[in-house]
Structure formats: C-alpha cells, structure tokens
CSV table of C-alpha atoms in Angstrom, one decimal:
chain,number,residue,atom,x,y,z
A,1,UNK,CA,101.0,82.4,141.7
A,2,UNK,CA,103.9,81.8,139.9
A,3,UNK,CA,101.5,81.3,137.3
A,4,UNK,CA,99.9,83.9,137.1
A,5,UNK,CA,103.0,85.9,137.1
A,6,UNK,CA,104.0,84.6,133.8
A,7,UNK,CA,100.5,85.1,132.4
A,8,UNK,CA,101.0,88.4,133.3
A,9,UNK,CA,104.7,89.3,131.7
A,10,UNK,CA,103.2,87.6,128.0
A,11,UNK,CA,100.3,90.1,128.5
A,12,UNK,CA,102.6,93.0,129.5
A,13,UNK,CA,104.9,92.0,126.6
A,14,UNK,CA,101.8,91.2,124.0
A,15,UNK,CA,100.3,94.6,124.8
A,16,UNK,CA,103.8,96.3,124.0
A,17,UNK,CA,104.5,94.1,121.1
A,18,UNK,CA,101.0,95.2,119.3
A,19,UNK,CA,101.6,98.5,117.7
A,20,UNK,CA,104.7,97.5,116.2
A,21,UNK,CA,102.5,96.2,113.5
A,22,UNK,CA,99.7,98.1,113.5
A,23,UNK,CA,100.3,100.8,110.8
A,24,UNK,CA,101.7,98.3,108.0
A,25,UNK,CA,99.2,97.2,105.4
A,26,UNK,CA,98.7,93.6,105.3
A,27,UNK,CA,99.0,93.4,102.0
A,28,UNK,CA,102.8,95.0,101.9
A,29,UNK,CA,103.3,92.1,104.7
A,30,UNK,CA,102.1,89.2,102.7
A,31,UNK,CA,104.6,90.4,99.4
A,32,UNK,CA,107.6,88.1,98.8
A,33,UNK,CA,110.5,90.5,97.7
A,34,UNK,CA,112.5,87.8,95.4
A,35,UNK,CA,115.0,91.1,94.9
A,36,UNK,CA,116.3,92.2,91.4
A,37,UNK,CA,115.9,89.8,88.7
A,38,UNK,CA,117.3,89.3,85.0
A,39,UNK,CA,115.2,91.7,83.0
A,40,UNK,CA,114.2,89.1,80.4
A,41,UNK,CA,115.0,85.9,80.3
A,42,UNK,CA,113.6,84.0,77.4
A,43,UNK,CA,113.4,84.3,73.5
A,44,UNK,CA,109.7,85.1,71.9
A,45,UNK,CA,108.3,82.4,69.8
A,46,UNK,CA,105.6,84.2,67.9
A,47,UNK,CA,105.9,87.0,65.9
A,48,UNK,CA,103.2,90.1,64.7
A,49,UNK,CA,101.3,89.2,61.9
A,50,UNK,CA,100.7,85.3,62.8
A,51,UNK,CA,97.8,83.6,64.5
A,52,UNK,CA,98.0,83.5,68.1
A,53,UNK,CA,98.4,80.1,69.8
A,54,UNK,CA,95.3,79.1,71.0
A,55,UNK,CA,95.4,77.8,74.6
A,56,UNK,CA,92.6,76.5,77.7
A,57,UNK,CA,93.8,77.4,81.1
A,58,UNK,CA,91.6,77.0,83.9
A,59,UNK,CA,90.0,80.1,85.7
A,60,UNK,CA,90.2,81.2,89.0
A,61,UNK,CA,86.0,81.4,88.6
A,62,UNK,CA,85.8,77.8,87.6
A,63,UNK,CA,85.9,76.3,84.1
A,64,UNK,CA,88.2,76.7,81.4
A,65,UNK,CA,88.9,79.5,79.6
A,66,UNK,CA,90.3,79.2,75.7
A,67,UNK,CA,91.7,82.1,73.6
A,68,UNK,CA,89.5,81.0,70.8
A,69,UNK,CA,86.2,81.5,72.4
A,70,UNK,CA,86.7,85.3,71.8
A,71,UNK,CA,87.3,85.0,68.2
A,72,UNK,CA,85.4,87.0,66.0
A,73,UNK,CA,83.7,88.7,68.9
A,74,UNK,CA,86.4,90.8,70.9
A,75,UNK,CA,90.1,91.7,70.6
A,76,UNK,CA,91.7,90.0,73.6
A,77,UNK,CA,94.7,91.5,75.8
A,78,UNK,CA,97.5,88.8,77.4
A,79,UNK,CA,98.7,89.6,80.2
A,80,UNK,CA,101.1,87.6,81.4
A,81,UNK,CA,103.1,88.0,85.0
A,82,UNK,CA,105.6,86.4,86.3
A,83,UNK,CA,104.1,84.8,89.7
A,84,UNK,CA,101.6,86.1,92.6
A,85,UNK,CA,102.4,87.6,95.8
A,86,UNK,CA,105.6,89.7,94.1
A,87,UNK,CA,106.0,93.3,94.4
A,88,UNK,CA,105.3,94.6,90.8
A,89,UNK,CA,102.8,92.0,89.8
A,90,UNK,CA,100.7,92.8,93.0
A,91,UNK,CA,100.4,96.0,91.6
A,92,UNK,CA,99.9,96.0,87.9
A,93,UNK,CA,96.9,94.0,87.8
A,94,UNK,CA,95.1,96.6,90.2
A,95,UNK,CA,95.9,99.3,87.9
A,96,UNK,CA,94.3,97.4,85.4
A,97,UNK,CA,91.0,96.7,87.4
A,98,UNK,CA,90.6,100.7,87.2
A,99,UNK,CA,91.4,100.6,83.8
A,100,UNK,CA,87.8,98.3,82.9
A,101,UNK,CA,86.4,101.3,80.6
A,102,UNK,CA,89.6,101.6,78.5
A,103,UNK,CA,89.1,97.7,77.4
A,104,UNK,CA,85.3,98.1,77.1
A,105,UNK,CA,85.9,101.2,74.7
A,106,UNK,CA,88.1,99.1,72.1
A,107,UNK,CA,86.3,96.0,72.4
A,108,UNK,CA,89.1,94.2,74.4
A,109,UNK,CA,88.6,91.5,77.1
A,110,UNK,CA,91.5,91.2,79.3
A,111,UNK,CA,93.0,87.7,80.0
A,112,UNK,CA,95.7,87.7,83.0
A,113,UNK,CA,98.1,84.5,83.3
A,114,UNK,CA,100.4,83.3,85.6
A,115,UNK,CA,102.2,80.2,86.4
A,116,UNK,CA,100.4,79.7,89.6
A,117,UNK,CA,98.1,77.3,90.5
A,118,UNK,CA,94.5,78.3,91.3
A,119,UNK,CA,93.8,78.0,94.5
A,120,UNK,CA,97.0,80.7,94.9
A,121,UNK,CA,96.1,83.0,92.7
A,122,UNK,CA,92.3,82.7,94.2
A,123,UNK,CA,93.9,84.4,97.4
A,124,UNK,CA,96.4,87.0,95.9
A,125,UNK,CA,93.0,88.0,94.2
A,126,UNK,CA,91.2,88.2,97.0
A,127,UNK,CA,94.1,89.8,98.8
A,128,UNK,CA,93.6,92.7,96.1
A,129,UNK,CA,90.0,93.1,96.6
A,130,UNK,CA,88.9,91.2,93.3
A,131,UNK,CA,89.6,91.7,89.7
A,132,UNK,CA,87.1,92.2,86.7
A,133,UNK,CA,89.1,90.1,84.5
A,134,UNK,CA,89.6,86.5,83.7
A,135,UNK,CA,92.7,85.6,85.7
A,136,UNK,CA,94.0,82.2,84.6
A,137,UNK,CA,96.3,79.7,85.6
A,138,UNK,CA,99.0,78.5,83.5
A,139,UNK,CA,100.4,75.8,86.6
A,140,UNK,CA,100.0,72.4,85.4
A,141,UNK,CA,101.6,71.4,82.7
A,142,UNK,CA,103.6,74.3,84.3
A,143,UNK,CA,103.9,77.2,82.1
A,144,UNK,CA,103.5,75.3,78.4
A,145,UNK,CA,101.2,78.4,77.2
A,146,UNK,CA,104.0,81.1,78.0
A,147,UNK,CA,106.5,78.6,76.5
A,148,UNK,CA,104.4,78.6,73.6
A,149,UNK,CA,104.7,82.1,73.2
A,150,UNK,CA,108.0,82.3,74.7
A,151,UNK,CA,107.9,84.1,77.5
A,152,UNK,CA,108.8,81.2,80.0
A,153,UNK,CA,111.5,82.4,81.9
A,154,UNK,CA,114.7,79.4,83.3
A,155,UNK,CA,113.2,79.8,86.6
A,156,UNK,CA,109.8,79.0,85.8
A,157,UNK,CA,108.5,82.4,86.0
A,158,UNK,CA,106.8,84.1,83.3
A,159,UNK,CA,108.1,87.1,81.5
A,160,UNK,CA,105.9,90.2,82.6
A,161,UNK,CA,104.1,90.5,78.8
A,162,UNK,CA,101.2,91.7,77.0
A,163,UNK,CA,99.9,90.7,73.7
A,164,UNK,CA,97.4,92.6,71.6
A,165,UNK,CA,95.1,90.0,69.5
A,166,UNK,CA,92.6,90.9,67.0
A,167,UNK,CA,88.8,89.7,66.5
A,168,UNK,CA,90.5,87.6,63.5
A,169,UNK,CA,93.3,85.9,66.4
A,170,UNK,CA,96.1,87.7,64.8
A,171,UNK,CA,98.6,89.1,67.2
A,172,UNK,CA,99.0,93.1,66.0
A,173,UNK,CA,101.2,94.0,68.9
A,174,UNK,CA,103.6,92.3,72.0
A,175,UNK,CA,105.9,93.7,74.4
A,176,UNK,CA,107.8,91.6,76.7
A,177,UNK,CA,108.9,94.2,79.3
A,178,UNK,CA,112.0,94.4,82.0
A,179,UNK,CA,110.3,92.0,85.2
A,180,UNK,CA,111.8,94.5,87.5
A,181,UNK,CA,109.5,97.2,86.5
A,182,UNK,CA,106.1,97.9,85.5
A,183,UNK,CA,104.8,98.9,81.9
A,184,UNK,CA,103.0,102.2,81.3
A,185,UNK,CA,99.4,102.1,81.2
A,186,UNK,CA,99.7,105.0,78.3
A,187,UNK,CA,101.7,102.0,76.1
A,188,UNK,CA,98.7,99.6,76.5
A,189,UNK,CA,96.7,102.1,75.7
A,190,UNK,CA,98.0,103.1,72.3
A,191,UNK,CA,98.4,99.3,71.5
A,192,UNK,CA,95.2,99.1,71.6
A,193,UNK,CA,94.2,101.6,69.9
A,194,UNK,CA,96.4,100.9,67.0
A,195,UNK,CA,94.7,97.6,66.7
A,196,UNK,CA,92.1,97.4,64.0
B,1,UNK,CA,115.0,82.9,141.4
B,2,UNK,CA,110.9,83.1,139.9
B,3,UNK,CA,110.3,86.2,141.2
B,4,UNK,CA,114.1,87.5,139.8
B,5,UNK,CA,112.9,86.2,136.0
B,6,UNK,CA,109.4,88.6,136.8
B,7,UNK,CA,111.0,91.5,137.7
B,8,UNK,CA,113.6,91.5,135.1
B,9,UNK,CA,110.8,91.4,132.4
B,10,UNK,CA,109.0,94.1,133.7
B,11,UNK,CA,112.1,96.0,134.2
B,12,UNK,CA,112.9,95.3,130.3
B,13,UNK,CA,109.2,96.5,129.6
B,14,UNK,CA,109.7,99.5,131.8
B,15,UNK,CA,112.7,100.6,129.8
B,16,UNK,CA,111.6,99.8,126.3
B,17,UNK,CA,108.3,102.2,127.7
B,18,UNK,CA,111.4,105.1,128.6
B,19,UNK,CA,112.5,104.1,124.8
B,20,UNK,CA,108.8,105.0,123.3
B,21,UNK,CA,108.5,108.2,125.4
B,22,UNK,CA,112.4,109.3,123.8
B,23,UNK,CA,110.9,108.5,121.1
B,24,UNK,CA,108.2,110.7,120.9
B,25,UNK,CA,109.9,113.8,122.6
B,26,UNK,CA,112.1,113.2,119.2
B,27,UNK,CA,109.4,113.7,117.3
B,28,UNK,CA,108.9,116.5,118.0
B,29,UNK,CA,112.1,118.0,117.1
B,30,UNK,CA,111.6,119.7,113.9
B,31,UNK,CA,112.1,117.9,111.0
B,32,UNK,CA,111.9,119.8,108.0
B,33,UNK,CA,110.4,119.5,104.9
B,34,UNK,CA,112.1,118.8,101.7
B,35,UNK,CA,112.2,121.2,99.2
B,36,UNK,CA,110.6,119.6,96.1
B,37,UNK,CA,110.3,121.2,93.4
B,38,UNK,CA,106.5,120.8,91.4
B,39,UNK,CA,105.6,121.7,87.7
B,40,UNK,CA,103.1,124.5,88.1
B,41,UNK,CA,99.8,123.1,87.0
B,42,UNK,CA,98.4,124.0,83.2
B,43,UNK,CA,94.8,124.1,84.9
B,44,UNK,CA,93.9,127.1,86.2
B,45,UNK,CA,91.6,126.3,89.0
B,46,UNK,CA,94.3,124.0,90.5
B,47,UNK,CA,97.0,127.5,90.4
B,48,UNK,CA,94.0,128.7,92.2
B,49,UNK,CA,94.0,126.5,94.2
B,50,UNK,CA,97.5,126.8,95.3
B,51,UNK,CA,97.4,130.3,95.3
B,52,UNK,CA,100.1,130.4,92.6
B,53,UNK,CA,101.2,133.1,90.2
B,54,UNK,CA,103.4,131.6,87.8
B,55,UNK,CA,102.8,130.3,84.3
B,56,UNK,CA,101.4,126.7,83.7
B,57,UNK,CA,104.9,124.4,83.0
B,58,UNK,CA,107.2,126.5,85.2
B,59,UNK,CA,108.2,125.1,88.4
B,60,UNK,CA,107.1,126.3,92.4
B,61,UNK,CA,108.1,124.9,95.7
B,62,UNK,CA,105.6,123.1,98.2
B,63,UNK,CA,106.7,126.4,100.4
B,64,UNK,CA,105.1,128.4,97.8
B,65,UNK,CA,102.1,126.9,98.3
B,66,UNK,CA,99.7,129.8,99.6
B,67,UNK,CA,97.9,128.0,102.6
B,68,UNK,CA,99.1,127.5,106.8
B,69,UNK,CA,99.0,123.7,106.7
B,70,UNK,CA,99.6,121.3,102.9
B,71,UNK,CA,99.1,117.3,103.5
B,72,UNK,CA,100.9,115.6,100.4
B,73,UNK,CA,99.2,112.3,99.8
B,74,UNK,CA,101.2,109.4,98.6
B,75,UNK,CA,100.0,107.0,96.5
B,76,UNK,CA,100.1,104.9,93.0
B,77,UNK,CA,97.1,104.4,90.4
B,78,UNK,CA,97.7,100.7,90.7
B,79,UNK,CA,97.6,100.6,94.8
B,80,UNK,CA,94.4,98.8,95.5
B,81,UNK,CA,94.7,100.2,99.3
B,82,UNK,CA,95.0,103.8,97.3
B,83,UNK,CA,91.9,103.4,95.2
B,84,UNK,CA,89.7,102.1,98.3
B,85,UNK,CA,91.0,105.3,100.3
B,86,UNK,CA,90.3,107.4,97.4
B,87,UNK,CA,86.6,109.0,98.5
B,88,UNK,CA,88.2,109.3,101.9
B,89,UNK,CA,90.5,111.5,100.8
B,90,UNK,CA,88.1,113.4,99.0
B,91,UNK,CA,85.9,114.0,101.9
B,92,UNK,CA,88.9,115.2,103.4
B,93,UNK,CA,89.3,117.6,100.8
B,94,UNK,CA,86.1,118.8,101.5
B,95,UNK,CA,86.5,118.9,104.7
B,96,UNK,CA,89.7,120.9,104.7
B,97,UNK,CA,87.7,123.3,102.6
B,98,UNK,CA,84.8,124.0,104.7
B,99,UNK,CA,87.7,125.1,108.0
B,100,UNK,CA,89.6,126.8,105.6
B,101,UNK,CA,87.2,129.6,105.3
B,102,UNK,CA,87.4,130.4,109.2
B,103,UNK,CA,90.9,132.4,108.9
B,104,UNK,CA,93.0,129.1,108.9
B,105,UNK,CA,94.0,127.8,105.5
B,106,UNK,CA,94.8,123.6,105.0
B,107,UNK,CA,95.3,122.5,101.6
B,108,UNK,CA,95.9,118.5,100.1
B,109,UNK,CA,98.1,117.5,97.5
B,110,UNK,CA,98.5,114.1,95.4
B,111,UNK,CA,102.0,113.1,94.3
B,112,UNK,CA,101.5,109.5,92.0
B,113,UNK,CA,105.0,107.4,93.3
B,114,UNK,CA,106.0,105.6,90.1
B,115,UNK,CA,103.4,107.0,88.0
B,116,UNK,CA,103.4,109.2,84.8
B,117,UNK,CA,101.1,111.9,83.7
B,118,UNK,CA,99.0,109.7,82.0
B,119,UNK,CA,98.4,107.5,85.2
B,120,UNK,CA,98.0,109.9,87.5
B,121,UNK,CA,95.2,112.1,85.1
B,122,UNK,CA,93.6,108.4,85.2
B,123,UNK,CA,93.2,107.9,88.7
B,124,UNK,CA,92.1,111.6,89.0
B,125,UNK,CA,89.6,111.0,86.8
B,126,UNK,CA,88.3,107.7,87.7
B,127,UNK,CA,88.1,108.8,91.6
B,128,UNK,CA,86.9,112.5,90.6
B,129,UNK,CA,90.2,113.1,92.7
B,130,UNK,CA,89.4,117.4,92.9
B,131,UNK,CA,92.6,118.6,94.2
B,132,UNK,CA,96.1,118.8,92.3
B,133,UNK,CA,97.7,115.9,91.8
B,134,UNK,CA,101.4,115.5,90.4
B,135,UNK,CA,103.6,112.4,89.1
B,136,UNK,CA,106.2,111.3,90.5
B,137,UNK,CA,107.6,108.5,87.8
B,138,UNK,CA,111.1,108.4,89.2
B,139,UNK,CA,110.2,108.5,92.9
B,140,UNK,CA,112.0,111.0,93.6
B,141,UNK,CA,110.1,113.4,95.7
B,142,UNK,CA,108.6,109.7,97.6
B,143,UNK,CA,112.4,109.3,98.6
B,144,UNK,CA,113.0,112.7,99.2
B,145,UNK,CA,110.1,112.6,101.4
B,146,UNK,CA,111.3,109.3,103.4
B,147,UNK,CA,107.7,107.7,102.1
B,148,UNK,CA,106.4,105.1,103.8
B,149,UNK,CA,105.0,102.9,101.0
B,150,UNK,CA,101.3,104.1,99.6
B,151,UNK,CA,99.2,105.4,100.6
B,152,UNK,CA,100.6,107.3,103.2
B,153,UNK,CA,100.8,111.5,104.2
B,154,UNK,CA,103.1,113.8,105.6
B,155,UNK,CA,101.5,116.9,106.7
B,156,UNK,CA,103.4,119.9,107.2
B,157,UNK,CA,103.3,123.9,108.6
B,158,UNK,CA,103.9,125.9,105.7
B,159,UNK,CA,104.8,129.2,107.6
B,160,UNK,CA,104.5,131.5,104.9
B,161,UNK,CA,107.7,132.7,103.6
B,162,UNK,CA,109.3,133.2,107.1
B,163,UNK,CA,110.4,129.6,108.7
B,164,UNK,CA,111.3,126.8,106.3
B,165,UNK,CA,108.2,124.0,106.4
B,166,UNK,CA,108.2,121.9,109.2
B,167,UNK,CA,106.7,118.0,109.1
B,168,UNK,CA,103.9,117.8,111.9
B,169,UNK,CA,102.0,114.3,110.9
B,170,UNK,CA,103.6,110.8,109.1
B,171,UNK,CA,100.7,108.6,108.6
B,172,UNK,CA,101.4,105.4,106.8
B,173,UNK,CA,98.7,103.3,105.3
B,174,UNK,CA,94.8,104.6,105.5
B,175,UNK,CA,93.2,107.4,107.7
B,176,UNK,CA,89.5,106.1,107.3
B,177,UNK,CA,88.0,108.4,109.0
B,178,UNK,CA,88.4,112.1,107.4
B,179,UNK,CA,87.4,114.0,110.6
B,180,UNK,CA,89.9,112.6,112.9
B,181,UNK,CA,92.7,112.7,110.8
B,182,UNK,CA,91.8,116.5,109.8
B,183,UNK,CA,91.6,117.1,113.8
B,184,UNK,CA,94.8,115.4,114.3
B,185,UNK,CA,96.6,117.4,110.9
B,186,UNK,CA,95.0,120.6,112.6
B,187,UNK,CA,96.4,119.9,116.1
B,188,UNK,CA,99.7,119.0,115.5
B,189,UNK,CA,100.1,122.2,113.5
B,190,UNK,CA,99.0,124.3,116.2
B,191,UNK,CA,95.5,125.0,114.9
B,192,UNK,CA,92.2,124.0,116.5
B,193,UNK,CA,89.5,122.2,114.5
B,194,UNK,CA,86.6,125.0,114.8
C-alpha cells in the first residue's frame, strides 16, 4: 500500500513536471552557451594571392576529403567554426544549407571544418536536419589545418573564418570574423562573386 | 509518519496547481503591445497588404496596421526549426486570408531576429514566404517584444485606432498545424473561426 502510494506521488509529480518542457525546442536545449569569448584570438598565416595549403580531413560521410581534389574544377569556400553544439555556429551552417543555389551559381563547393571529432559533428548534423556540404573534421592531429592557416585559437577552438579559393588554389579572399557573432551572408556573397 | 510524507506531496502538488491557475488568470491581464516602429515596405502589394498609405522608406507602427488581429512571426534565415515551419506558416497565411473575407480581418508578419535585408529577402524567396517580412539585425524589436527564441509568435488585437494593441497568444517554437493555431489566434482575440 505504502507502495503504491509513492508510485502514485512520482506520477502526480511526473505529470506536473511534463509541460515545463514541453514548448522549448530541443535543439535550443542541447546548445552549450560557453558565454562571451575573445573576438579573435590568433594571427593568419596565409595571405591573398598565395596557394592555399592543401589539407585531407576526414568527412562526416566517410573518406577523406583534400582541398586539392577540387582544383581546376570548382572554387572552394572554407568554412571554418569554432566547435559544434555552440550558439552561433549552430546557426550559421543552416543558413548556408539554404544558401546551396548561391554556391552552385559561382561554381563554389562549400567545405565546413571544425575541430571536432566525427562521430560529434555526425550528431550536431543530424541535430540540424542534415547539411548539403562536406562538413569535415579537423580533430586529430587537433586543429593542425586551421593552424596552418592560422586560425587556431589558444583554446583549441577555431576562429569562425571563411576563405574564398580559386579553380587555380589561390586564395582571392579571407575574413576571419568576431566568434561572438555571425558573418553576413551578403559578405560571402560578394566574395564570391569577386572571385574570377 | 508514511501517510504524513503522502499528504504533504499532494498538498505541494495542490498548491503548485493554485500557482498555474494564478498564473493563467495573469495572463489574461492585458499586456500590451510594443510600439515598434517598421520601414514602410517599397513593394506595393505588401502596403496593400497592410492597408498602408504612406510612401515606401517612411516608417508606420504595427497599430497602423489596417486589420482586427496581426501575428508577428519570429524567426532567423539560419534557424533550421524556422525553415522546416516555413510552408506552415504559409498555409497559415492562406488560411488567414480565406477568414479574412467574412467581415473579420487577421494579418501575419515576419520580423528576421539578427538578420539584414539581404537575409531576410533570401529566406522570402527561398520559402516563397508571401507576406511582409522585415529585419530585425539589431534585435531590437525581438527584445522589445520579450521573444522567446525562433521561431516563435505573439499575436495581438489591433483595435483600430481606439485601444492601444493588446497581446492575446505567445507561442514559442512550432505551431504545426495551421488550423488550430489560427482557431486558437481567432479565439483568444474574441473572434470565432467561421
């Protein structure tokens, strides 16, 4: 009897506790808020004009993915983030992944890269409903492609940073923007559009 | 002693259930709405639309707005949860369109938190959003408005030019279905879904 009592104050307090939660998005719920960060916190290695460091990260859809492979067919966007499951990046990407025409129309495949490791960014994706582009996984050794370019950040974050690369591999354009904030999808846009 | 521990929970339960119902009689003080100020829009079918006068670039206020009931939609180009709920809201547009020829006007309007023009004419475009649709790149009017992340609504009672516009629905996150939430939008402004 005694019991069944209990049984029935957890279901009486279950049944109250429910719709506490039951207008947030998941999504929302699942987003670490690391709070207000250093807006940049490393020095670019590269510079407009030079080749672009050639990398091989692995892919979220299997395989390895090189910068080079693209050369001489399509220009190629970097994005780099600073780490899944964080309020701006969770967002940015998505924007993007309405954006596919925009890329198709300049001849532009989009490369996304994080520090994480795969099988984490595999759920963040999933979490955001699936992404057209390559999303890649700069984890192990951790970060060495955005210290190549110099957008590895002391905390082994990357920089949130784009880089516009020609057919030829050249790098015609790079902004390495505040981490706090997203970039305008109007200033990727006229990147590359200024690219030949 | 058993029996003591029981009560005492369902005493806390009964009294949190006093809580909700304070709650709600709350909400239904008034709480009025902001007044935001809104570039009026270049296109003409959207001044139509809003039953505005003024010239394309000057500024109106939601109350201004020539319709009984106005549901502002909050949301962001790059909210995943916005771009699924996108043809929603646009059967809800339709559907606000088809009961606003019985004698009751309801009208919809998009305000992009932390977007710029550019983002917000690409959404619109990309969703065939067909009602007006406004940045908001400092967030301003998403503070103003106490938003609840995106996408969420606040629907409101205009009341003409007589009563300052009064809030009637908060709905944070996804309606999915556009004919309940229009019913609900409709009846908690004092208007019947014909």
């Amino acid at each position: 009897m005694r019991r069944v009592g209990s049984v029935a104050a957890i279901i009486l307090l279950l049944a109250y506790a429910v719709p506490g939660f039951a207008e947030t998005s998941g999504f929302q719920e699942a987003i670490f808020n690391p709070g207000l960060l250093k807006p940049v916190d490393s020095t670019v290695k590269v510079v407009i004009g030079q080749v672009a460091p050639d990398f091989s990260l692995r892919s979220i859809n299997g395989g390895m993915v090189s910068l080079s492979q693209y050369r001489g067919k399509n220009k190629v966007v970097l994005s780099f983030v600073p780490a899944a499951w964080t309020p701006v990046c969770s967002d940015q990407w998505p924007g993007y992944n309405i954006s596919r025409k925009i890329f198709a129309d300049h001849n532009a495949v989009l490369l996304g890269i994080t520090v994480d490791n795969v099988p984490t960014l595999h759920a963040w994706v999933q979490q955001m409903g699936g992404l057209w582009f390559e999303v890649l996984s700069d984890f192990w050794p951790h970060g060495r492609t955005a210290d190549v370019y110099g957008v590895l950040r002391t905390d082994g974050m990357a920089e949130r940073a784009l880089f516009f690369i020609d057919t030829k591999g050249i790098i015609r354009g790079m902004s390495v923007t505040d981490i706090n904030t997203r970039p305008l999808l109007e200033d990727l846009v006229r990147e590359l559009a200024a690219m030949p | 002693m058993k029996t003591t521990a029981l009560q005492l929970i369902l005493t806390l339960c009964l009294f949190w259930s006093s809580s909700i119902i304070s709650a709600g009689e709350l909400a239904t003080d008034k709480e009025f709405l902001p007044d935001l100020l809104l570039p009026i829009p270049q296109d003409e079918e959207y001044r139509n639309y809003l039953g505005l006068t003024g010239a394309g670039g000057s500024s109106f206020s939601l109350a201004d707005i020539k319709a009984d009931v106005l549901l502002i939609e909050l949301f962001s180009m790059y909210c995943p949860y916005c771009q699924k709920e996108a043809a929603n809201v646009n059967e809800l547009y339709q559907r606000m369109e088809e009961v606003s020829t019985q004698g009751m006007v309801v009208k919809i309007i998009g305000l992009g938190v932390a977007n710029s023009q550019f983002e917000v004419e690409h959404f619109r475009d990309t969703y065939r959003v067909p009602f007006p649709l406004f940045p908001d790149l400092d967030k301003s009017m998403f503070k103003a408005l106490s938003g609840a992340g995106t996408p969420s609504f606040v629907g409101c009672r205009l009341n003409g030019q007589k009563e300052k516009p009064v809030v009637v629905v908060r709905k944070a996150g996804g309606f999915y279905n556009a004919e309940h939430f229009l019913k609900e939008l409709l009846e908690k402004s004092g208007y019947q879904r014909q």
